[in-house]
Coordinates of C-alpha atoms and ligand atoms in Angstrom, one line a residue:
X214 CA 196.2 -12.9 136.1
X215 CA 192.8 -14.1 135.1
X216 CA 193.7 -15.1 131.3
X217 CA 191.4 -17.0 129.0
X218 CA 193.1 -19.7 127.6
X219 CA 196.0 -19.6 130.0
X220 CA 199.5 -18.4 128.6
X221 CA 202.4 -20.9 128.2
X222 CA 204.4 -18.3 131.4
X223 CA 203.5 -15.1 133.1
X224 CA 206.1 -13.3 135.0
X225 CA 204.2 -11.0 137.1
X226 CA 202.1 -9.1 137.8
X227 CA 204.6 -6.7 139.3
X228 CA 204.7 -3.6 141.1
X229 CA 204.3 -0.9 138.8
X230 CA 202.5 -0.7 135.3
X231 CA 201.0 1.4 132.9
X232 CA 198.2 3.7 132.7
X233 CA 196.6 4.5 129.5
X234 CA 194.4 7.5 128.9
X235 CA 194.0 10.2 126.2
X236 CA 198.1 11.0 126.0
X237 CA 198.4 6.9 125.3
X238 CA 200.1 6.8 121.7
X239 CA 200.4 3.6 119.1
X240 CA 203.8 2.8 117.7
X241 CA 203.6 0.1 115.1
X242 CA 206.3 -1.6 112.9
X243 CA 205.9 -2.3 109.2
X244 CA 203.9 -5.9 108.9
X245 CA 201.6 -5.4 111.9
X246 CA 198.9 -3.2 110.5
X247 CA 195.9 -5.9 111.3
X248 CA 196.9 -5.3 114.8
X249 CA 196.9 -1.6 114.6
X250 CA 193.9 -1.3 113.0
X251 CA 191.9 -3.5 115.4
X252 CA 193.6 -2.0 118.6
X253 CA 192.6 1.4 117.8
X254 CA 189.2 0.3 116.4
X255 CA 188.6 -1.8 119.5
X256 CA 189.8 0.0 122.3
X257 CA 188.3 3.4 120.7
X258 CA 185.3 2.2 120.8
X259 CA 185.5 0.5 124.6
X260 CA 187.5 3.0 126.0
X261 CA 187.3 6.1 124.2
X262 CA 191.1 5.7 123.8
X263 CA 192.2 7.0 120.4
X264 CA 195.9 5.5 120.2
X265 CA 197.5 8.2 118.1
X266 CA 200.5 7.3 116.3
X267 CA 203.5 8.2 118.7
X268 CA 207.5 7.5 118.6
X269 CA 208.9 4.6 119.9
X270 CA 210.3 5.3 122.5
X271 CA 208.2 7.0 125.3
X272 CA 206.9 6.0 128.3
X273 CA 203.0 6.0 127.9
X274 CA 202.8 4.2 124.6
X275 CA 201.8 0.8 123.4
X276 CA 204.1 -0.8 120.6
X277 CA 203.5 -3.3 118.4
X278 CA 206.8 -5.4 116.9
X279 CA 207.3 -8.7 114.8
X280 CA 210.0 -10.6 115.9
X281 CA 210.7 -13.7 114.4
X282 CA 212.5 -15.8 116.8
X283 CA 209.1 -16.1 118.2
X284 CA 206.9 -18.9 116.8
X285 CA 204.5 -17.5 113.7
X286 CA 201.9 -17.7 116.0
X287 CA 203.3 -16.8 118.9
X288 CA 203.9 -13.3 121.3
X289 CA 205.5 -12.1 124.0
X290 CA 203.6 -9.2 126.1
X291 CA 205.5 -6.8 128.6
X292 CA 204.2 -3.8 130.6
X293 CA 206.4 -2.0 132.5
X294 CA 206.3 1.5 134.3
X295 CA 209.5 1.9 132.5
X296 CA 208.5 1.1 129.1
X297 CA 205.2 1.1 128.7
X298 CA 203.0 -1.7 126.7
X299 CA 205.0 -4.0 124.0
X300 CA 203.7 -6.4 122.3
X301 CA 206.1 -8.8 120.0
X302 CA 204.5 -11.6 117.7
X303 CA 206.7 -14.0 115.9
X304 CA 204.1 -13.4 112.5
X305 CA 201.2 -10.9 112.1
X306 CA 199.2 -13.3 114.0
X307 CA 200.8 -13.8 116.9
X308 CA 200.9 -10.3 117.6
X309 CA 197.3 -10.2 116.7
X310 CA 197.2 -12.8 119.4
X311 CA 199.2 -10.5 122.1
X312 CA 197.1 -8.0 121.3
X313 CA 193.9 -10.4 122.6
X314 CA 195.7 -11.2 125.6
X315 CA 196.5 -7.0 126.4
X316 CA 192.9 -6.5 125.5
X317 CA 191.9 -8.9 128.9
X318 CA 194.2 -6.8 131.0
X319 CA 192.5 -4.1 130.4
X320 CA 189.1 -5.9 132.4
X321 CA 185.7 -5.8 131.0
X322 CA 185.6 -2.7 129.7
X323 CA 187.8 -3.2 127.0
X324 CA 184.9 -5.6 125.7
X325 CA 182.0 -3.0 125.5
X326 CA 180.9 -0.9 122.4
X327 CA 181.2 2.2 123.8
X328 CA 183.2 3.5 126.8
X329 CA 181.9 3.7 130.4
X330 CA 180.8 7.5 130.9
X331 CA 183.1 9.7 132.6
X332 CA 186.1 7.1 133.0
X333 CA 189.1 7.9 131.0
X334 CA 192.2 6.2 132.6
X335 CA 193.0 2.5 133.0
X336 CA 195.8 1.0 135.1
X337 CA 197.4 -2.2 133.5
X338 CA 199.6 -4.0 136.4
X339 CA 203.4 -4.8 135.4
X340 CA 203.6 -8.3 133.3
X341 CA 205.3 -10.2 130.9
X342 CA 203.6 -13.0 129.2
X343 CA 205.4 -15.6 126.9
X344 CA 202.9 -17.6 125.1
X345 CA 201.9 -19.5 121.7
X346 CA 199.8 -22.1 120.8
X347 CA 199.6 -26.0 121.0
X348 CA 197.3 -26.6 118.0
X349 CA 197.5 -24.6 114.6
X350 CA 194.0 -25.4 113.8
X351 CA 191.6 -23.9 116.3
X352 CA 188.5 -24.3 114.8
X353 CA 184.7 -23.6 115.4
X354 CA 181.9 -25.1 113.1
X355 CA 178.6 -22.8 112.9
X356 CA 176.2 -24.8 111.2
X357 CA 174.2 -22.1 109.4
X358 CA 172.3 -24.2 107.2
X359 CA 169.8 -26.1 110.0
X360 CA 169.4 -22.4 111.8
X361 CA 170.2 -19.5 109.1
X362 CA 172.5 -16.6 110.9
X363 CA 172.0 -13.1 109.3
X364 CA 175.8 -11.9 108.3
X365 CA 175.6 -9.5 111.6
X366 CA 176.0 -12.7 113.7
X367 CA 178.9 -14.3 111.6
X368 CA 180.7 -11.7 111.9
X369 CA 180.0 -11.3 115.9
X370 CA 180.8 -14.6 116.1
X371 CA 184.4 -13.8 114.4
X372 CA 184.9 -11.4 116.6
X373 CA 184.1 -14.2 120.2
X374 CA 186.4 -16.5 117.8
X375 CA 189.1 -14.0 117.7
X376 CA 188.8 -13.1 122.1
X377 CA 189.1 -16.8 122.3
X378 CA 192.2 -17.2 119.8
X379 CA 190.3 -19.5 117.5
X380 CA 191.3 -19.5 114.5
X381 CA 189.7 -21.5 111.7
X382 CA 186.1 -20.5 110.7
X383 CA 184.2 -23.8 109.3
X384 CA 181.2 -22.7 107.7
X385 CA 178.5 -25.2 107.0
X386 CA 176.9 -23.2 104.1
X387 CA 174.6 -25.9 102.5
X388 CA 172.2 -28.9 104.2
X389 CA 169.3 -31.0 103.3
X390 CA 167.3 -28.0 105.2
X391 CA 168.9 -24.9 103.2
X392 CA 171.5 -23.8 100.8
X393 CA 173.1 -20.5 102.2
X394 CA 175.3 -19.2 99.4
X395 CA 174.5 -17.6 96.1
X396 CA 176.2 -19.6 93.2
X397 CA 175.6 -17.4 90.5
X398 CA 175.4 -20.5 88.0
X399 CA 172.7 -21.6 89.7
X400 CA 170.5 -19.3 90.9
X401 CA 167.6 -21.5 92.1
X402 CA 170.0 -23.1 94.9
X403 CA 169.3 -19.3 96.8
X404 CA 165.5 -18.6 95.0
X405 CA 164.0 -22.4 96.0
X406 CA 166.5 -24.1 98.2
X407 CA 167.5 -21.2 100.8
X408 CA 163.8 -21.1 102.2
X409 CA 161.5 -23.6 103.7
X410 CA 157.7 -23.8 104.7
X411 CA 158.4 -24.9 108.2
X412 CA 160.7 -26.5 110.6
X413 CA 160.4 -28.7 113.3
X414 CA 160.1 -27.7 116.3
X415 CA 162.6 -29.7 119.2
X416 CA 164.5 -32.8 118.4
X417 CA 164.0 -34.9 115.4
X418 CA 161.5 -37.5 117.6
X419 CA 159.5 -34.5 118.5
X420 CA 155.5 -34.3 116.5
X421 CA 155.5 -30.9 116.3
X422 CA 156.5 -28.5 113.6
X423 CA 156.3 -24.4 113.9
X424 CA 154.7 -23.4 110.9
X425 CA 156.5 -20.9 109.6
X426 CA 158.9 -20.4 106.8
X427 CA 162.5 -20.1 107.7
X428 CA 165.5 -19.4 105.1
X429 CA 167.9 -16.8 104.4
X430 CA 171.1 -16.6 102.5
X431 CA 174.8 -15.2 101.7
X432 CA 175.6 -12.8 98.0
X433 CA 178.7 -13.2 96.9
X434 CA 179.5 -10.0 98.3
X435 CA 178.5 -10.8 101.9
X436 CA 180.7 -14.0 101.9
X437 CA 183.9 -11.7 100.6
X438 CA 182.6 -9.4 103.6
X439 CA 183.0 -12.1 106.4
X440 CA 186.3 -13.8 104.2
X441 CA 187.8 -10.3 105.0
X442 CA 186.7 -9.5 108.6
X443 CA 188.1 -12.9 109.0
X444 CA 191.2 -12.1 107.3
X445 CA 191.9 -9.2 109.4
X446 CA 191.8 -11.6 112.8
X447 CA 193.7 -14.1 111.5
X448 CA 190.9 -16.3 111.0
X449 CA 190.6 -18.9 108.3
X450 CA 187.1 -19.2 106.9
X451 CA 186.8 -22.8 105.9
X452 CA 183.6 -23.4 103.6
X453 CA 181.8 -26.7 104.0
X454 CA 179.4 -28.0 100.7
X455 CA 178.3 -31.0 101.6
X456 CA 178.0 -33.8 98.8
X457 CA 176.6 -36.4 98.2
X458 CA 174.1 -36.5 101.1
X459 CA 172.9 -33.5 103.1
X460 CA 171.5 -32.7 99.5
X461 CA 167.7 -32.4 99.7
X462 CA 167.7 -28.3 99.7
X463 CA 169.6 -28.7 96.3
X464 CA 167.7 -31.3 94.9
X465 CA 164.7 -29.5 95.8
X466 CA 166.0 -26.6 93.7
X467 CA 167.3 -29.0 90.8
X468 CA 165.2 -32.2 91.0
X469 CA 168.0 -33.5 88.1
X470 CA 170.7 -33.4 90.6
X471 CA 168.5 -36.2 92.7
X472 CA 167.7 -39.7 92.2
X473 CA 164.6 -39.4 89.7
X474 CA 164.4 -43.2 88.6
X475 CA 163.1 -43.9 92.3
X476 CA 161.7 -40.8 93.6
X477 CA 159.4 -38.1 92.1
X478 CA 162.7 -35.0 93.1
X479 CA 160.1 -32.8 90.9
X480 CA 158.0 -32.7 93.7
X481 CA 160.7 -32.5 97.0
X482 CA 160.6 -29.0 98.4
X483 CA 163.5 -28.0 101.0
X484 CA 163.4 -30.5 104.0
X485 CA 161.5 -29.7 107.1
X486 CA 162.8 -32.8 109.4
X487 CA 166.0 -33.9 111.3
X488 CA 168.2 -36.2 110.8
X489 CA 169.5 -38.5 107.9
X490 CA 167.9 -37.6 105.2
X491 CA 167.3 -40.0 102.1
X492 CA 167.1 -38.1 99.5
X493 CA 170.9 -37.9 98.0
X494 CA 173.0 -36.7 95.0
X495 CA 172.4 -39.4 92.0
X496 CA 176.0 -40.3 91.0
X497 CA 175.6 -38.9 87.7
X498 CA 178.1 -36.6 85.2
X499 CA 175.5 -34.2 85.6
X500 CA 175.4 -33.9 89.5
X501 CA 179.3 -33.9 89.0
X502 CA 179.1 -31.0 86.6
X503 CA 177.3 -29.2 88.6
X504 CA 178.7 -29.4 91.8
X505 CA 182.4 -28.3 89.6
X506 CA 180.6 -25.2 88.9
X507 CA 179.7 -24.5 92.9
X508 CA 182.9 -25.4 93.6
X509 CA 184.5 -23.0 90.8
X510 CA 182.5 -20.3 92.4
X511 CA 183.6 -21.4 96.0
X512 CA 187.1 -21.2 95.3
X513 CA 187.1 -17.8 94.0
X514 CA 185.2 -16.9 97.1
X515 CA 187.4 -18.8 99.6
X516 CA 191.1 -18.5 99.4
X517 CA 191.3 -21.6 101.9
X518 CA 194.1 -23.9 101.8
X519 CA 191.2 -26.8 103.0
X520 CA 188.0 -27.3 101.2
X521 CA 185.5 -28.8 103.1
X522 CA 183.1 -31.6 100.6
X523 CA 181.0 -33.0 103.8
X524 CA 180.9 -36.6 103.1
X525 CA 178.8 -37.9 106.4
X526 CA 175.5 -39.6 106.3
X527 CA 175.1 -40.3 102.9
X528 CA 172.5 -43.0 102.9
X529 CA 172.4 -45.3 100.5
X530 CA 169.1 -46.7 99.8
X531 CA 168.1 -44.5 97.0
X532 CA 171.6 -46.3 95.2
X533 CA 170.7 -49.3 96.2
X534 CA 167.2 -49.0 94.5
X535 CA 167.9 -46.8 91.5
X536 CA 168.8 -48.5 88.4
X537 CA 171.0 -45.9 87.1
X538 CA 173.2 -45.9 90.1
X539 CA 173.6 -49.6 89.6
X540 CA 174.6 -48.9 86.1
X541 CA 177.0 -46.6 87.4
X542 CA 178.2 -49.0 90.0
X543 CA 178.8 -51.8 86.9
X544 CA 180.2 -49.4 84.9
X545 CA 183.2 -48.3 87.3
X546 CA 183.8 -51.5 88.1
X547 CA 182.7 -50.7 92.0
X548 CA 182.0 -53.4 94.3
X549 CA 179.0 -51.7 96.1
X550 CA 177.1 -48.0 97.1
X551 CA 179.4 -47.6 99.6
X552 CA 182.7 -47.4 96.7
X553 CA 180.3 -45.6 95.0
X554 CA 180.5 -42.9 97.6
X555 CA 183.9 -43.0 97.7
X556 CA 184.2 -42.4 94.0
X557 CA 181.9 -39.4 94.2
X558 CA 184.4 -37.8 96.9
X559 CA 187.3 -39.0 95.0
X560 CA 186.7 -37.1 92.3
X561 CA 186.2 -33.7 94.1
X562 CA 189.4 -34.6 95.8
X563 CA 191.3 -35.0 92.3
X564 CA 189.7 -31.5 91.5
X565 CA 190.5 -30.1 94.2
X566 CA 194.2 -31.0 94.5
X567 CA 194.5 -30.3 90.4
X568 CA 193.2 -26.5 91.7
X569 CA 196.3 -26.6 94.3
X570 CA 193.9 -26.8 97.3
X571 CA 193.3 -29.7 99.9
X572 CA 190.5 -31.5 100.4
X573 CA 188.6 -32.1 104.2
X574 CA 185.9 -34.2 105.1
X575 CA 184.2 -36.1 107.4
X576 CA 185.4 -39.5 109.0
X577 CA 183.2 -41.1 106.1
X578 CA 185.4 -40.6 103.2
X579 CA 188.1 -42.5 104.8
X580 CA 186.2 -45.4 104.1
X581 CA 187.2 -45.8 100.1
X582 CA 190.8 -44.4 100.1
X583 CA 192.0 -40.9 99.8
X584 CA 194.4 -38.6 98.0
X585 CA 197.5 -38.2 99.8
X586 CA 197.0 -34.5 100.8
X587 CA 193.4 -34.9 102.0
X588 CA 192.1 -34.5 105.5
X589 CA 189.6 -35.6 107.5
X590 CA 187.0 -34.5 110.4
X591 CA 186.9 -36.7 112.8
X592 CA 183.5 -36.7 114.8
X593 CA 182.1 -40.4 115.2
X594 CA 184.5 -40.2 117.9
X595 CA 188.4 -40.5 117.6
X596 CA 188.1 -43.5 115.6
X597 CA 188.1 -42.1 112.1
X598 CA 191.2 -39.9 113.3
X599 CA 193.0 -42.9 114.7
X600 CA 193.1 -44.4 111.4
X601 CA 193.3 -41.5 109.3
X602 CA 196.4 -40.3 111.2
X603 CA 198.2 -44.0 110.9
X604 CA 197.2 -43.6 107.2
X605 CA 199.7 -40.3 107.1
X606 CA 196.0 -38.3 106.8
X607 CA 196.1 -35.1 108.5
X608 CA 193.2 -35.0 110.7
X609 CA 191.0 -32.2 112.9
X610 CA 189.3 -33.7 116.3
X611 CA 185.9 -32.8 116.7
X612 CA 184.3 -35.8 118.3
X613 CA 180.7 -35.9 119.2
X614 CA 180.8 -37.1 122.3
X615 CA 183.2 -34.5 123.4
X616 CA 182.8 -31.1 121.7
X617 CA 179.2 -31.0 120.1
X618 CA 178.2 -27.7 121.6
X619 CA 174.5 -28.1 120.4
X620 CA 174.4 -31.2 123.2
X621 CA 173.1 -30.6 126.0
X622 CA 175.4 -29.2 129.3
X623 CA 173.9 -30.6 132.3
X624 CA 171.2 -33.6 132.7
X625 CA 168.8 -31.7 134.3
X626 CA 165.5 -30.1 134.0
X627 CA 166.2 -26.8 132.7
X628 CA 168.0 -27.8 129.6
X629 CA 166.0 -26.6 126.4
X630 CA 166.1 -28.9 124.2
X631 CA 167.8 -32.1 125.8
X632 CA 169.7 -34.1 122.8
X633 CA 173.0 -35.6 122.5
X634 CA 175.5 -36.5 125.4
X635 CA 175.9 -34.3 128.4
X636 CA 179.2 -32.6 128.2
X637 CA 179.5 -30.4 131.2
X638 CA 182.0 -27.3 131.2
X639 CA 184.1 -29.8 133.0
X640 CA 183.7 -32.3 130.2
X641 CA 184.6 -30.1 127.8
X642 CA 187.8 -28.9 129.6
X643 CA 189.3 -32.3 130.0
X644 CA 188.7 -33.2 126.6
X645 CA 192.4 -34.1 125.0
X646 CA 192.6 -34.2 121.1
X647 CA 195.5 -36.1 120.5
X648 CA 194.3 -39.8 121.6
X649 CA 197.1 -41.7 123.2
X650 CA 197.0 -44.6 120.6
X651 CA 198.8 -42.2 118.5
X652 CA 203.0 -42.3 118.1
X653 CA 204.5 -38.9 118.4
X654 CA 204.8 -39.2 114.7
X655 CA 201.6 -40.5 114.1
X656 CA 200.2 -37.3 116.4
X657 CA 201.9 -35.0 114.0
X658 CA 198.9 -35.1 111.8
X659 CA 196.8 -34.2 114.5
X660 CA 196.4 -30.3 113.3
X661 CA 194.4 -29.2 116.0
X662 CA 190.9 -29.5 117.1
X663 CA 187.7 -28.0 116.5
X664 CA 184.3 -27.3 118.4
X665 CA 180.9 -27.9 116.3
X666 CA 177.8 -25.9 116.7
X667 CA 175.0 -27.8 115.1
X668 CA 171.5 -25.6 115.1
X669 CA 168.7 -27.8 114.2
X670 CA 167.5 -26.9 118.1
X671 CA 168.9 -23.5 118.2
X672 CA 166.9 -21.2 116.1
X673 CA 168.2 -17.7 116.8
X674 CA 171.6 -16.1 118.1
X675 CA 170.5 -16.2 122.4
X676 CA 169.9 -20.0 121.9
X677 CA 173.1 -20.4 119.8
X678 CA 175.3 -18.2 122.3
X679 CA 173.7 -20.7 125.5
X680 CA 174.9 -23.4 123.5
X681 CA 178.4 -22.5 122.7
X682 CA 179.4 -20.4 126.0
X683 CA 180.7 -20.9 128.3
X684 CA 182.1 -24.1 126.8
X685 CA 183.6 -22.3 123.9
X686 CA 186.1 -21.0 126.7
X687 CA 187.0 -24.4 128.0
X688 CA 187.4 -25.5 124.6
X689 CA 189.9 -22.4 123.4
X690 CA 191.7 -23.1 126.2
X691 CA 192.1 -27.2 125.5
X692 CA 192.9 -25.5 121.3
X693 CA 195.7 -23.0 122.6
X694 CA 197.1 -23.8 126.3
X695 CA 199.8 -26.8 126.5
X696 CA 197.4 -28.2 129.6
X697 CA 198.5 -31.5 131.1
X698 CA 196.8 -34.8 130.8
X699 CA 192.9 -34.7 131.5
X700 CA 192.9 -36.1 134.3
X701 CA 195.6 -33.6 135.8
X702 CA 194.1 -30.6 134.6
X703 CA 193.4 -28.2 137.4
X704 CA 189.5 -27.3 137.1
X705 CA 189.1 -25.3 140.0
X706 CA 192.3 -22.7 138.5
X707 CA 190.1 -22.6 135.1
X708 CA 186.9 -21.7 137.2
X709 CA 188.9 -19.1 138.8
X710 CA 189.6 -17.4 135.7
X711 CA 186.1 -18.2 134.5
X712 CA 184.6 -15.9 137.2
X713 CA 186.9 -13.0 135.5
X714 CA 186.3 -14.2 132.0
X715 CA 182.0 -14.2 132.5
X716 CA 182.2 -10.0 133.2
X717 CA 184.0 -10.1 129.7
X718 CA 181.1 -12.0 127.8
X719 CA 178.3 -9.5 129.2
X720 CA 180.3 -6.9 128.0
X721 CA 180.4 -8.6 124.7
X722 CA 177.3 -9.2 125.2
X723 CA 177.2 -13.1 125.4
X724 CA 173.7 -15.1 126.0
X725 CA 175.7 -18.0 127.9
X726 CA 174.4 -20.0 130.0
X727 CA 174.7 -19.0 133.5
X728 CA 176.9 -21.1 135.3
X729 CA 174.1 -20.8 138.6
X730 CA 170.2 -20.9 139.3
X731 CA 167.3 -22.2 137.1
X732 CA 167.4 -21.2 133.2
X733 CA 163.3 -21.9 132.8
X734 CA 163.3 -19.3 129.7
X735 CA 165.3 -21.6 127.9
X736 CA 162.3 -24.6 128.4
X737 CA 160.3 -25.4 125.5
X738 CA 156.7 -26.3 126.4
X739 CA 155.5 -29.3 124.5
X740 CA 159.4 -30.6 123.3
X741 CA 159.7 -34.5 123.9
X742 CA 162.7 -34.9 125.9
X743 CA 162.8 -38.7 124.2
X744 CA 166.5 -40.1 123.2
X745 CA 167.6 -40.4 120.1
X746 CA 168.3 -43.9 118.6
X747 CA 171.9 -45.4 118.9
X748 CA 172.7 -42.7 121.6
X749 CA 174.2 -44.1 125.2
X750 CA 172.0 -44.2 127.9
X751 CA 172.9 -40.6 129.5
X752 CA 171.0 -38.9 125.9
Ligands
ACM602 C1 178.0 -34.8 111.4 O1 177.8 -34.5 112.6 N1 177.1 -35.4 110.6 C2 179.3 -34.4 110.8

């Protein structure tokens, strides 16, 4: 069985199975509506298969059951001649879950839009699959800020989550080079800081710029759109506002909010470069007002247990120089810029938890003391997860060098824009998320792992989908499947169930990047393939 990730056991397949077609009904029990409503949804559209509601207990029906002696986010999946299709999960979302897994079965088809003309039967071969997952957080960051993605691709992108049985949603909403959510208090954040005059074009060494404005943004209402879609598959959207750096876009919009004793913020305008950016949040009552307000909205938008304040790259120089952040400094009794920092996150984090919700950020804000129930990202490598774990911190593993789909996939020629480490398909499969420094204990705060999608070189949906796939498969399976140690982990088996797994992402539709031949569309002329500074030698 060809399964993308791999089950925990599959009994089968067996002689014997199931064939659905227009007579197939749908039995569901009380609690598993999400389910329902997908599976007929889905498969209606895929296979012209309507899934009428039917008793229990015939022979061409598919039934969908909670049973909790199952883990919450576990299933079990049996198809028998006998019995038909029955799906068990231990919660809603493990069913949800079974339901993913029945959808592969089915083959390709079962991933288009609209059914295949004249075919209307499909044989399912006798199984049972026990499964669940190893990690409860199974995340993917799409950083929509860099690259803004119209609502129509969020959600598309829920639904590859959802086939890949990812389930945590982080959404980078705001970035020195946009803010992507209305805040209704502040309206300029969406009029002046969601749109600017031109970006550059390739990596952050590159001289060139396209001239042309980019920008776009969320309402309200199309945030509690993609909250819900996620909501029906079982998906947690996580928001990310990133304070105190990656704040130009809103200074731009609120030149109060920056550091106006040292720089003219009157005059910054939404950034149009890479990297870190200088211009940060001046450490004042009035950026801390304001940023309560965003956050007031936020919540109300996002029912999230984890709130996500950024916290990375915050450079300091603008503190260092400005008189009123050395007031500040003297004030609180701080010892530098850098506690400084940490009192700025602290204080979201004492907001946060007053609100009954959890603060998450990046490895950065471990580096002046945290609230107890606050988490962190770690991406400078496992480092910042090492210690954050030991600190009783729990902790999501998304390092850079392992699972930053925006780096390139292969050191060669053909790839378009060549930044970061090469992380093969390969690379990405033997990636292991709980580092071995880690006591079993210490590895309990490990909640999972996550996959980043950075866009500042991937500027529409085709470039963002050869970025993320196929690797987003290697990674879901590294997220769910209980695989052995790296270095045991049987590559040629995955690749195997790749070549059954790639028919399902054309019928979905998938730009990946193929796994064969030259990719020269993906080439842009005049980009500087130069590294970037304090990358290794492969960048
Ligand atoms: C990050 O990549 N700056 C979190």
């Amino acid at each position: 069985m060809e399964l993308i990730p791999v089950p925990r056991a599959v009994e089968g397949p067996v002689r014997g199975g199931v064939r659905l077609d227009g007579e197939t009904v749908l039995w569901a029990a009380p609690g598993t509506e999400t389910t329902e409503r997908w599976l007929r949804a889905t498969l209606g559209a895929a296979l012209g298969l309507s899934l009428p509601p039917g008793p229990e207990d015939g022979r061409n029906a598919v039934r969908l059951h909670l049973d909790d002696t199952l883990e919450p986010e576990g299933y079990t999946l049996a198809v028998t001649a006998e019995a038909g299709v029955d799906i068990r999960g231990g919660g809603a979302a493990g069913l949800f879950w079974g339901a993913q897994t029945f959808r592969q079965l089915l083959g390709p088809e079962a991933f288009r839009r609209a059914p295949v003309t004249g075919k209307r039967e499909w044989e399912v071969a006798g199984v049972t699959i026990h499964d669940a997952p190893r990690f409860r957080w199974r995340g993917l960051l799409l950083d929509v800020a860099r690259h803004f993605m119209p609502k129509d691709g969020v959600l598309r992108y829920l639904d590859l989550m959802a086939a890949h049985k990812l389930n945590v949603f982080h959404f980078h909403l705001t970035d020195d080079q946009g803010w992507r959510v209305e805040i209704r208090r502040h309206p300029k954040l969406t009029e002046a800081g969601s749109w600017r005059a031109r970006t550059k074009f390739g990596h952050r060494a590159s001289p060139l710029w396209e001239e042309k404005p980019h920008g776009g943004f969320y309402t309200q209402d199309d945030i509690r759109e993609i909250v819900a879609y996620a909501a029906e598959r079982h998906i947690t959207v996580v928001p990310e506002i990133d304070v105190p750096g990656h704040s130009q876009a809103a200074i731009a919009a609120y030149p109060e909010l920056g550091n106006s004793d040292v720089v003219d913020t009157a005059s910054l305008t939404v950034w149009d470069n890479w990297g870190v950016c200088e211009n940060v949040l001046a450490p004042t009552d009035t950026s801390l007002r304001f940023y309560e307000g965003v956050f007031e909205e936020i919540l109300e938008l996002f029912p999230s247990e984890f709130i996500h304040i950024g916290g990375d790259e915050c450079a300091k120089d603008q503190w260092r120089r400005s008189p009123a952040a050395q007031a500040r400094i003297a004030e609180l009794g701080l010892a530098d810029e850098e506690e400084l920092q940490s009192w700025f996150v602290r204080h979201f984090d004492t907001w946060l938890t007053a609100r009954g919700r959890r603060l998450i950020g990046w490895d950065e804000i471990l580096e002046g003391g945290l609230a107890d129930g606050a988490a962190v990202s770690s991406w400078r490598g496992y480092a910042g997860g090492i210690t954050a774990a030991r600190a009783g911190h729990d902790v999501v593993m998304c390092p850079e060098q392992q699972v930053y789909l925006d780096h390139r996939q292969d050191g060669g020629e053909d790839e378009p824009v060549p930044i970061g480490y090469v992380r093969t398909l390969e690379d990405v499969y033997r990636f292991e998320p709980v580092p071995p420094q880690l006591t079993e204990e210490q590895a309990r705060h490990v909640l999972g792992t996550q996959a980043n999608v950075w866009t500042e070189a991937t500027e529409d949906q085709a470039r963002v989908d050869y970025q993320t796939f196929p690797r987003l498969a290697a990674f879901a399976e590294v997220a769910w499947s209980a695989l052995p140690a790296p270095g045991a982990r049987d590559f040629e088996d995955f690749g195997r169930r790749m070549a059954a797994h790639y028919p399902r992402l054309d019928a979905l539709g998938v730009a990946y990047r193929p796994p064969t031949g030259p990719r020269p569309w993906q080439r842009r002329p005049g980009v500087l393939g130069r590294p970037i500074e304090g990358a290794p030698p492969n960048v």
